[in-house]
Short mmCIF file of C-alpha atoms in Angstrom, two decimals:
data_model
loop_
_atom_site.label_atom_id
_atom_site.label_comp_id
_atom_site.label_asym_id
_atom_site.label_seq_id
_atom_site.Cartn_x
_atom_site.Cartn_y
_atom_site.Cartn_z
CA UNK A 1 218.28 33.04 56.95
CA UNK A 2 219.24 31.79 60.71
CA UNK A 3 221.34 34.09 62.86
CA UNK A 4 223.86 31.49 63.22
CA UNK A 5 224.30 31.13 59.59
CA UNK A 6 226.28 34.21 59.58
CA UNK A 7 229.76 34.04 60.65
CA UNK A 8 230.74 35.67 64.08
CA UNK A 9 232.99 38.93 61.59
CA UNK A 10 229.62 39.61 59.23
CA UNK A 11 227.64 39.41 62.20
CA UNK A 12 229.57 41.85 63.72
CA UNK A 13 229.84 44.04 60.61
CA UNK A 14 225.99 44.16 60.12
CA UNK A 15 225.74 44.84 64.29
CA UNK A 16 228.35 47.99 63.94
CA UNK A 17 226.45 49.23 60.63
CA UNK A 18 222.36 49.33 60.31
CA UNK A 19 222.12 46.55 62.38
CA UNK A 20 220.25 43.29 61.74
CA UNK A 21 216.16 43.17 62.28
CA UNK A 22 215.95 39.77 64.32
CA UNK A 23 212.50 38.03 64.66
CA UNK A 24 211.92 37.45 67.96
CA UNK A 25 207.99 36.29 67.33
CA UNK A 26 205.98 37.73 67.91
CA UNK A 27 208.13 40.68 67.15
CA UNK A 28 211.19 42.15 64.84
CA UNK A 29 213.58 43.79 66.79
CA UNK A 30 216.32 45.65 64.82
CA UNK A 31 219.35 45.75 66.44
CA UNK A 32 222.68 47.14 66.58
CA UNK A 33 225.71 47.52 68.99
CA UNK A 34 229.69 47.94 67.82
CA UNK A 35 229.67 45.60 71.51
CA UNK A 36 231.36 41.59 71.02
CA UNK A 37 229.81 40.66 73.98
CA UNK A 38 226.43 41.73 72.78
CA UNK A 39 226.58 39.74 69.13
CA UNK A 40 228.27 37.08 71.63
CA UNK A 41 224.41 37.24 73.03
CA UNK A 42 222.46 37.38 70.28
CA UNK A 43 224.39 34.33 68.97
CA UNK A 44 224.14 32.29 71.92
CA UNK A 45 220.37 32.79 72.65
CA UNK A 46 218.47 33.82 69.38
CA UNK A 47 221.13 31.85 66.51
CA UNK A 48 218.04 30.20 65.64
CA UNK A 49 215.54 32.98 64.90
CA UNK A 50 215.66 34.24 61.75
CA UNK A 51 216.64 37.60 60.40
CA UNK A 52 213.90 38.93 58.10
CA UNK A 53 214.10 41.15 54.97
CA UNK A 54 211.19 42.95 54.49
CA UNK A 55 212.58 46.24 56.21
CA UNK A 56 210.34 46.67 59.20
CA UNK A 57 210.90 46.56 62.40
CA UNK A 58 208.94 46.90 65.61
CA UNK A 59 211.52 48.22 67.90
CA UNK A 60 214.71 49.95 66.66
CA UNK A 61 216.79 48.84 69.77
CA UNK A 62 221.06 49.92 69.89
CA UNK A 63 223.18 49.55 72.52
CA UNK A 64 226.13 51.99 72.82
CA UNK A 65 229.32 53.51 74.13
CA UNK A 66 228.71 56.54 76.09
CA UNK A 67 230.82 59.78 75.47
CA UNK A 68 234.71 59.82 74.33
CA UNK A 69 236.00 60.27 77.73
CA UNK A 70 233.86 57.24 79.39
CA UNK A 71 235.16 54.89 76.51
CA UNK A 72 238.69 55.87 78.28
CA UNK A 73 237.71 55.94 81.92
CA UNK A 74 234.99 53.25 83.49
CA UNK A 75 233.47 52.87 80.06
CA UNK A 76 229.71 52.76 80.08
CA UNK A 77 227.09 51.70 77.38
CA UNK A 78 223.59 53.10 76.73
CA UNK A 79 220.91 51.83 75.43
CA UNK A 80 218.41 53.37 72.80
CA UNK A 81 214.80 52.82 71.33
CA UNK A 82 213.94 54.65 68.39
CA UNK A 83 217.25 57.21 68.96
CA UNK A 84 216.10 57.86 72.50
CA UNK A 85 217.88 57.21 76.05
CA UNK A 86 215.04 56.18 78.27
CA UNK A 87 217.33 55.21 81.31
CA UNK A 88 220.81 56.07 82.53
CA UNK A 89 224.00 54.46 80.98
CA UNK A 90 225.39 51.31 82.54
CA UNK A 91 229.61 49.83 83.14
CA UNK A 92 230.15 48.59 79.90
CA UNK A 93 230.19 45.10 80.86
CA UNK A 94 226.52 45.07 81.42
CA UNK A 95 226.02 45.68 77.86
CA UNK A 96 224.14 42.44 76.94
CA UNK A 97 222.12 42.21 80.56
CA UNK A 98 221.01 46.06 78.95
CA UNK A 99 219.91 44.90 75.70
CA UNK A 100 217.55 42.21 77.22
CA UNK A 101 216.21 44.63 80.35
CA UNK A 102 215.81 47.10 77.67
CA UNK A 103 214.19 45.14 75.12
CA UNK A 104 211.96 44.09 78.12
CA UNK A 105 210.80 47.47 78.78
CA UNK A 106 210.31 48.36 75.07
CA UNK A 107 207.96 45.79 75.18
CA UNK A 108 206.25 46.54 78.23
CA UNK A 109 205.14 49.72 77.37
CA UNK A 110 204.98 49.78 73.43
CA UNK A 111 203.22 46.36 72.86
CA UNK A 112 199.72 47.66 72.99
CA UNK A 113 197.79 44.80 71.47
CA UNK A 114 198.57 42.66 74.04
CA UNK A 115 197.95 43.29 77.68
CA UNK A 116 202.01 43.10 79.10
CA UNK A 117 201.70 41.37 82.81
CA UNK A 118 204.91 41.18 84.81
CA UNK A 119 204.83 37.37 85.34
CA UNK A 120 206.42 34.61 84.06
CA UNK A 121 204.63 31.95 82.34
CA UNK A 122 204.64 28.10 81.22
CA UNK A 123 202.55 25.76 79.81
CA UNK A 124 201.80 21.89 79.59
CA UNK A 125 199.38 20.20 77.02
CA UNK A 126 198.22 23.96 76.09
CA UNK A 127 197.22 25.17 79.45
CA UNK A 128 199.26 27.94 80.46
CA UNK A 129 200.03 28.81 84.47
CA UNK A 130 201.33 32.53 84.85
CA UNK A 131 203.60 33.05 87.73
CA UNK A 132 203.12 37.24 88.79
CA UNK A 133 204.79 38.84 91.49
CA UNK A 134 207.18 41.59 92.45
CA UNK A 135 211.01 41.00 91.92
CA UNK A 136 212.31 38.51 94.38
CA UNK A 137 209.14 36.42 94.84
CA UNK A 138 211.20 34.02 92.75
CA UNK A 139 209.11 33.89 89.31
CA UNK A 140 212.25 33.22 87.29
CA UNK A 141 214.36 30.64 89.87
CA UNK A 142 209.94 28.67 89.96
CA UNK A 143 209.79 28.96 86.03
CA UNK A 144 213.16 27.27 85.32
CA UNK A 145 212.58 24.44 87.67
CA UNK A 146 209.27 24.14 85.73
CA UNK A 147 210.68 24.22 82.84
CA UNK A 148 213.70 21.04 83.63
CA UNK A 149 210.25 19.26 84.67
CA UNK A 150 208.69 19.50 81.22
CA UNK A 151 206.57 22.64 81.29
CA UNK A 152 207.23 24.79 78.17
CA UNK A 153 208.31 28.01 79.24
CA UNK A 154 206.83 31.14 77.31
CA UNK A 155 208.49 33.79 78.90
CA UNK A 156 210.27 34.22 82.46
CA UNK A 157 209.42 38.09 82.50
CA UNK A 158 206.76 38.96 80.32
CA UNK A 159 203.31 37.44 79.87
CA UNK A 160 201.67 38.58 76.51
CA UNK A 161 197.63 38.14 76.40
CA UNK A 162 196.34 39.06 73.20
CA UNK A 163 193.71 41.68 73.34
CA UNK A 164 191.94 40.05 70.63
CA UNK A 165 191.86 36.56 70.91
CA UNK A 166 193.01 35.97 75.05
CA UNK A 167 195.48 33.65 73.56
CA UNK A 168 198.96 33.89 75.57
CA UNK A 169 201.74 34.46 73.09
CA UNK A 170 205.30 32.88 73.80
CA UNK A 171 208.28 35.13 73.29
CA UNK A 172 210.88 32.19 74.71
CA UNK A 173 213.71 34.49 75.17
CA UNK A 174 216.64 34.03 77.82
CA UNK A 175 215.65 33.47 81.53
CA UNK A 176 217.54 36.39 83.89
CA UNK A 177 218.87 34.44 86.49
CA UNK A 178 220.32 36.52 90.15
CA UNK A 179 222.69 35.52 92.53
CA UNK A 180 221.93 32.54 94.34
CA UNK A 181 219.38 31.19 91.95
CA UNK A 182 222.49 30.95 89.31
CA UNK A 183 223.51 27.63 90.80
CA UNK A 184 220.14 26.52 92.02
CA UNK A 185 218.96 26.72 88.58
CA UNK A 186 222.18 25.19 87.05
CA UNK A 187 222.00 21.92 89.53
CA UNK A 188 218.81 21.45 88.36
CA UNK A 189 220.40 19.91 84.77
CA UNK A 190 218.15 20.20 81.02
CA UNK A 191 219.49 21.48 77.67
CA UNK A 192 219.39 25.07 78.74
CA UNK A 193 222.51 27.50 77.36
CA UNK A 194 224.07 29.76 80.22
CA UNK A 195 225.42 33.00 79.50
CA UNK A 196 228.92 34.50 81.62
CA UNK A 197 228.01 36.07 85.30
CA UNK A 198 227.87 39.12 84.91
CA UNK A 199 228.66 40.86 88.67
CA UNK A 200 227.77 44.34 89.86
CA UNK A 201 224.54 45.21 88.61
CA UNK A 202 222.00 46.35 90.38
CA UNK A 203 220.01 43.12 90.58
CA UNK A 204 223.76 41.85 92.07
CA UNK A 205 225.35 39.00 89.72
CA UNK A 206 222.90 38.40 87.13
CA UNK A 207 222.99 35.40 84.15
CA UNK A 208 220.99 34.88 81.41
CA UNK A 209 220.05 31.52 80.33
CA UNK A 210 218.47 30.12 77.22
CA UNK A 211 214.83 28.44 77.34
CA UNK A 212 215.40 24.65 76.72
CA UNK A 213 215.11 23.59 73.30
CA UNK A 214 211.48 22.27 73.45
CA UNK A 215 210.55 25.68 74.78
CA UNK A 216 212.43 26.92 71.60
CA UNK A 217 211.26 24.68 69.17
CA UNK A 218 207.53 25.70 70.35
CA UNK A 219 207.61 29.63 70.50
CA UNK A 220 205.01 29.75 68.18
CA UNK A 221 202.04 27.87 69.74
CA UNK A 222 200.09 29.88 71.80
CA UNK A 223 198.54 28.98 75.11
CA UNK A 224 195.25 29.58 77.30
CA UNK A 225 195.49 30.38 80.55
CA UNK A 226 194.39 27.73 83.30
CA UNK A 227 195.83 29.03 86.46
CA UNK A 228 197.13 31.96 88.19
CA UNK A 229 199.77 31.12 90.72
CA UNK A 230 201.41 33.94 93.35
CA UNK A 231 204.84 32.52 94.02
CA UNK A 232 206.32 34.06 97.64
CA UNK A 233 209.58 32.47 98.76
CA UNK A 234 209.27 31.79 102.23
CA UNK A 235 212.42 30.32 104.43
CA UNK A 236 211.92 26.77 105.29
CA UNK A 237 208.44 26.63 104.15
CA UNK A 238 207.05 23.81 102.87
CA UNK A 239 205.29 23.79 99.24
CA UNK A 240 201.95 25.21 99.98
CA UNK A 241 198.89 26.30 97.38
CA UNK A 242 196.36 28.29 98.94
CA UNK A 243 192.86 28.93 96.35
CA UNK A 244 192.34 32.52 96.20
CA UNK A 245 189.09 33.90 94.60
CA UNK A 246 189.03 34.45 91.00
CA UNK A 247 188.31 38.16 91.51
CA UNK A 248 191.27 38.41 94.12
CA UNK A 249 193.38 37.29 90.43
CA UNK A 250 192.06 39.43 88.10
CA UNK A 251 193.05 42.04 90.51
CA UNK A 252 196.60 40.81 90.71
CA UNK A 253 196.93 40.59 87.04
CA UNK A 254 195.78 43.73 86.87
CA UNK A 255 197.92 45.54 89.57
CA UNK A 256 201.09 43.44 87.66
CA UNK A 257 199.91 44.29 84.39
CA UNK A 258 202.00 47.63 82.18
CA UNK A 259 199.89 48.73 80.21
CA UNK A 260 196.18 48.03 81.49
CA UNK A 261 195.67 51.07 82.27
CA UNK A 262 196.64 52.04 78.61
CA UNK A 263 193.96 49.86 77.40
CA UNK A 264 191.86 50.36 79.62
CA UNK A 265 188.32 48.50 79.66
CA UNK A 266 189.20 46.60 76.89
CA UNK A 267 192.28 44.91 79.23
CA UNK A 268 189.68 44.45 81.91
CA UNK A 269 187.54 43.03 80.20
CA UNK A 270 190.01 40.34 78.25
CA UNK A 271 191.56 39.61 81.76
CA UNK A 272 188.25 38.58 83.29
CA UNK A 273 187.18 36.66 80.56
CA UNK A 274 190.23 34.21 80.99
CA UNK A 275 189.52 34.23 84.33
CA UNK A 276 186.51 32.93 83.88
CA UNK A 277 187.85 29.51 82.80
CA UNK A 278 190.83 30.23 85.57
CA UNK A 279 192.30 28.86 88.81
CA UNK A 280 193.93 31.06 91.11
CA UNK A 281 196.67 30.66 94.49
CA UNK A 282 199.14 31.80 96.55
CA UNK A 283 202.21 29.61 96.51
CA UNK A 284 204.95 29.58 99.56
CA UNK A 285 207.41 27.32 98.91
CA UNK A 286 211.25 27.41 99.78
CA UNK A 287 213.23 24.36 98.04
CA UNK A 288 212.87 24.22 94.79
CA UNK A 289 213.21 20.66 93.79
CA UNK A 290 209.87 19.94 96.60
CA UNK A 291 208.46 23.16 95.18
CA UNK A 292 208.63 22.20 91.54
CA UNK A 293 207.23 18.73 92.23
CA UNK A 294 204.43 19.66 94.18
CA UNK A 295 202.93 22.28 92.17
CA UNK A 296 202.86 20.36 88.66
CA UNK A 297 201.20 17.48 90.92
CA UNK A 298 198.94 19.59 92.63
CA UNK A 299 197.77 21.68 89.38
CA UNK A 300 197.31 19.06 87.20
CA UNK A 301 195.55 16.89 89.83
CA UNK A 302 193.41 19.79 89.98
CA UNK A 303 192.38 20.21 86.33
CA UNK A 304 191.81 16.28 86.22
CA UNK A 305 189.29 16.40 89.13
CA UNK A 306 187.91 19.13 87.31
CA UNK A 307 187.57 17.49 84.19
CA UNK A 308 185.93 14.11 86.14
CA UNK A 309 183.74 16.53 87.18
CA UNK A 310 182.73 18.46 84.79
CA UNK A 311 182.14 14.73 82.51
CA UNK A 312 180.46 12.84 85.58
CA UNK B 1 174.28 66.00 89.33
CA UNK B 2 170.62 65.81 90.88
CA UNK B 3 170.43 68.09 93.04
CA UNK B 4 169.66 66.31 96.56
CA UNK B 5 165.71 67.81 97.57
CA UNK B 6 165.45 66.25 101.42
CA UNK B 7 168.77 68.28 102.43
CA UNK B 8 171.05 64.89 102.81
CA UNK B 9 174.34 64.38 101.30
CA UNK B 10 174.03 62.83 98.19
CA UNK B 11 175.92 59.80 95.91
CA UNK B 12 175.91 58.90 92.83
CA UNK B 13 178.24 56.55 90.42
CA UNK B 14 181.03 58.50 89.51
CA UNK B 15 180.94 56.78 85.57
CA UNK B 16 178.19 55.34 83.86
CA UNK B 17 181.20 52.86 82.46
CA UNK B 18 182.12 51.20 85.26
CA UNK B 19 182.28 47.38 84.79
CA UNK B 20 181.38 45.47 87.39
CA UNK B 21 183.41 41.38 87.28
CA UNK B 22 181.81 39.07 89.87
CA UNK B 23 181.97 35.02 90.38
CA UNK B 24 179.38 33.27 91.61
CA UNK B 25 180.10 32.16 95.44
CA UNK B 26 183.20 34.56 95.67
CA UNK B 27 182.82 37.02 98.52
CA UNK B 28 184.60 39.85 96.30
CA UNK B 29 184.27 41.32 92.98
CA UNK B 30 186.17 43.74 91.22
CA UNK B 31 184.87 46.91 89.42
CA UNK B 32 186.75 48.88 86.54
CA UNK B 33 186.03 52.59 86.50
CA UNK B 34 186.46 54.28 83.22
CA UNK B 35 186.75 57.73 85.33
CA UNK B 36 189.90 56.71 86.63
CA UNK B 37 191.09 54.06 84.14
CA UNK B 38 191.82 51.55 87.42
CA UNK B 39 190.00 48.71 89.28
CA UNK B 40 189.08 47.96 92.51
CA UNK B 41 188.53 44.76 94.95
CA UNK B 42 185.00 45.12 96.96
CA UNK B 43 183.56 43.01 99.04
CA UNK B 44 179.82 41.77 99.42
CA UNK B 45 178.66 44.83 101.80
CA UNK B 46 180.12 47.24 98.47
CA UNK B 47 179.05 45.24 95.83
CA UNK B 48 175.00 45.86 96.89
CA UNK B 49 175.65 49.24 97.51
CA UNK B 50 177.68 49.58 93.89
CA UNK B 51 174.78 47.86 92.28
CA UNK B 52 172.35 49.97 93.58
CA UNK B 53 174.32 52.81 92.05
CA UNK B 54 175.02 51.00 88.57
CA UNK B 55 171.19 50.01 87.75
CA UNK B 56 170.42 54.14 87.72
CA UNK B 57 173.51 55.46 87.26
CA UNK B 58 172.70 58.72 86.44
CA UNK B 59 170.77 59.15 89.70
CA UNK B 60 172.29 60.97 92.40
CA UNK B 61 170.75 58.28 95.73
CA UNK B 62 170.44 60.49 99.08
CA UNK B 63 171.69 58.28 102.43
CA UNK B 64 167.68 57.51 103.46
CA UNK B 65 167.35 56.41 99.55
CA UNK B 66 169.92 53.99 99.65
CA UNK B 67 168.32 53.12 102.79
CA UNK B 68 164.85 52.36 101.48
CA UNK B 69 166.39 50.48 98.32
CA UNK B 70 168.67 48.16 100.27
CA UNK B 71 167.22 44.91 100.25
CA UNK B 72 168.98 44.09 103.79
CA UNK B 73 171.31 45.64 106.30
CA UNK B 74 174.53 46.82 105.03
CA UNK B 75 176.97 46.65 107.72
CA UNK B 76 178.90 49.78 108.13
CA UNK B 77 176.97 51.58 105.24
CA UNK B 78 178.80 55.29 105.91
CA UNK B 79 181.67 53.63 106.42
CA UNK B 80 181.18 51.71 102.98
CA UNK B 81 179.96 54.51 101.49
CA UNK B 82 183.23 56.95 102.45
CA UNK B 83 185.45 54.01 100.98
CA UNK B 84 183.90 53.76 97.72
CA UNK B 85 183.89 57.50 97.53
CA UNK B 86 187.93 57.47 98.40
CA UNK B 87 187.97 54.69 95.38
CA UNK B 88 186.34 57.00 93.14
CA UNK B 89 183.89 54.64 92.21
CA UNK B 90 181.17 57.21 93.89
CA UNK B 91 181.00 61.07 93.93
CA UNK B 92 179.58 62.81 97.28
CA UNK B 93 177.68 65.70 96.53
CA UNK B 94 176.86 68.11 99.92
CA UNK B 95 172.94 69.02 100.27
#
């Protein structure tokens, strides 16, 4: 059964009661909330996942009203994994930007078979390029623009690299857009889904989009990575890649990475591997229509040179 | 450790797991130390001295060792040798 197959009431009944356990591959998240504007969410970016049966769950996720008085008086929701509060309550409006930042951290540090990287990444034909960097280097605002020009996004937040195999794993949930990359994003056109603006966070006026529906439709398929890109927004710069060393990645995979040093050597040595077979580069850019552009040109002029080479 | 015997300050790898990831024609490689469950960037100069250290690791290598052993001049080697030792990738032992 589809999210959207239930009707907005049942959803909301099941959301207020045990919740609903929501497969968001590769995970089930079970979720409740007595919040509209949460099962609003849920329906607007996941009414196509399914809602499984079987009774487990990976991460018991709720989001809540705080304390009787704060319902009256600047009401404020929490959010909870497994019955616990891991960070301070937000203004009640915030309550589906919590479930999503929330479900991100859940990840981030439970998700021990894969190695968790704070990047976004996309793919084309199979090839994956992650995007790492600190907040503001404009990974999400680079990965949409991607995305409008055909790349399949896998996740604007999270990279997943399966300890086992190396394989990158999509999750293809919403993009978390921030202030002035709202309307960058949204000139840019494709079949993506916005969310309301929600104002006054601490990231400023945040929205959450949808991936397009080819990003959706193609969750599943895992990717390899081909190339490690370092976006830095840079005013007035022109679209620049710079090769770094292969080593110099690793380490920034690494340093970006959760939960490496949970897994220690066995992260290490999964992250080398891939980059044996890996391209790496810094990447100043400031428009993003140029920016966009130029790095699908340059990276897949790259890999065909490479290729000519490699079958000379 | 080994006890140093010519009264120098002594190193030795601080792990025998360290993993040691290097690309052919990159100036850098990057070493993972199991002691301290991180990894490290190093450039040429460290990398000879670190794989001095990993092909005996259990040896503690006195400065005039290292020395003898180094195929070539290391530029800077106490200077080297005090960074990898802030790293934790080496232990200092005093004579």
């Amino acid at each position: 059964m589809r999210l959207d197959s239930l009707a907005p009431g049942d959803l909301r009944r099941r959301l207020s009661g045990p919740g609903i356990d929501l497969a968001l591959e590769p995970f089930v998240v079970r979720v409740g909330t007595p919040y509209a504007r949460v099962a609003e969410g849920l329906q607007r970016f996941y009414g196509s996942r399914a809602l499984t049966t079987d009774g487990f769950a990976d991460f018991h996720v709720r989001v809540e009203p705080t304390g009787l008085l704060r319902r009256l008086v600047r009401p404020q929701c929490r959010f909870t994994l497994d019955g616990e509060t891991p960070f301070r309550p937000l203004p009640a409006d915030q309550a589906f930007p919590l479930f999503e930042w929330g479900l991100n951290w859940a990840i981030a540090n439970h998700a021990h078979d894969y190695v968790v990287i704070h990047a976004a990444v996309l793919a084309r034909a199979g090839e994956a390029v992650v995007l790492p960097g600190p907040p503001g280097a404009g990974k999400t605002t680079l990965a949409a623009g991607l995305m409008v020009d055909g790349w399949r996004l896998l996740s604007d937040e999270l990279t997943l690299v399966d300890v086992a195999s190396g394989a990158l794993h999509a999750l293809a949930r919403p993009l978390n857009l921030k202030n002035d990359s709202i309307e960058r994003v949204r000139a840019l056109g494709g079949d993506m889904r916005f969310g309301p603006v929600v104002t006054g966070t601490i990231k400023g006026a945040v929205c959450h989009i949808s991936p397009d529906s080819a990003s959706e439709a193609a969750r599943r398929q895992p990717a390899r990575l081909r190339w490690v890109v370092i976006p830095a927004l840079s005013a007035g710069a022109a679209p620049t890649l710079t090769p770094l060393t292969r080593a110099e990645g690793l380490m920034v995979l690494l340093e970006n990475s959760f939960n490496a040093n949970v897994l220690g050597a066995r992260a290490f040595d999964r992250l080398a591997g891939l980059m044996d077979q890996a391209e790496v580069f810094d990447f100043e850019y400031h428009a993003l229509d140029e920016a966009v552009g130029y790095l699908g040109r340059q990276l897949v002029a790259g890999r065909d040179a490479t290729l000519m080479a490699h079958t000379a | 450790m080994t006890a140093p015997t010519d009264g120098e300050a002594a190193w030795r790898l601080h792990d025998a797991a360290a993993i040691l990831r290097h690309w052919p024609g990159e100036p850098v490689a990057v070493v993972y130390s199991a002691a301290t469950a991180d990894s490290f960037l190093v450039d040429a100069g460290s990398l000879d001295l670190l794989r001095l250290f990993m092909a005996d690791p259990s040896r503690a290598l006195t400065r005039a060792e290292l020395e003898r052993r180094l195929t070539h001049d290391v530029e800077g080697l106490d200077e080297r040798l005090q960074s990898l030792a802030s790293s934790g990738l080496i232990v200092v032992a005093a004579p």
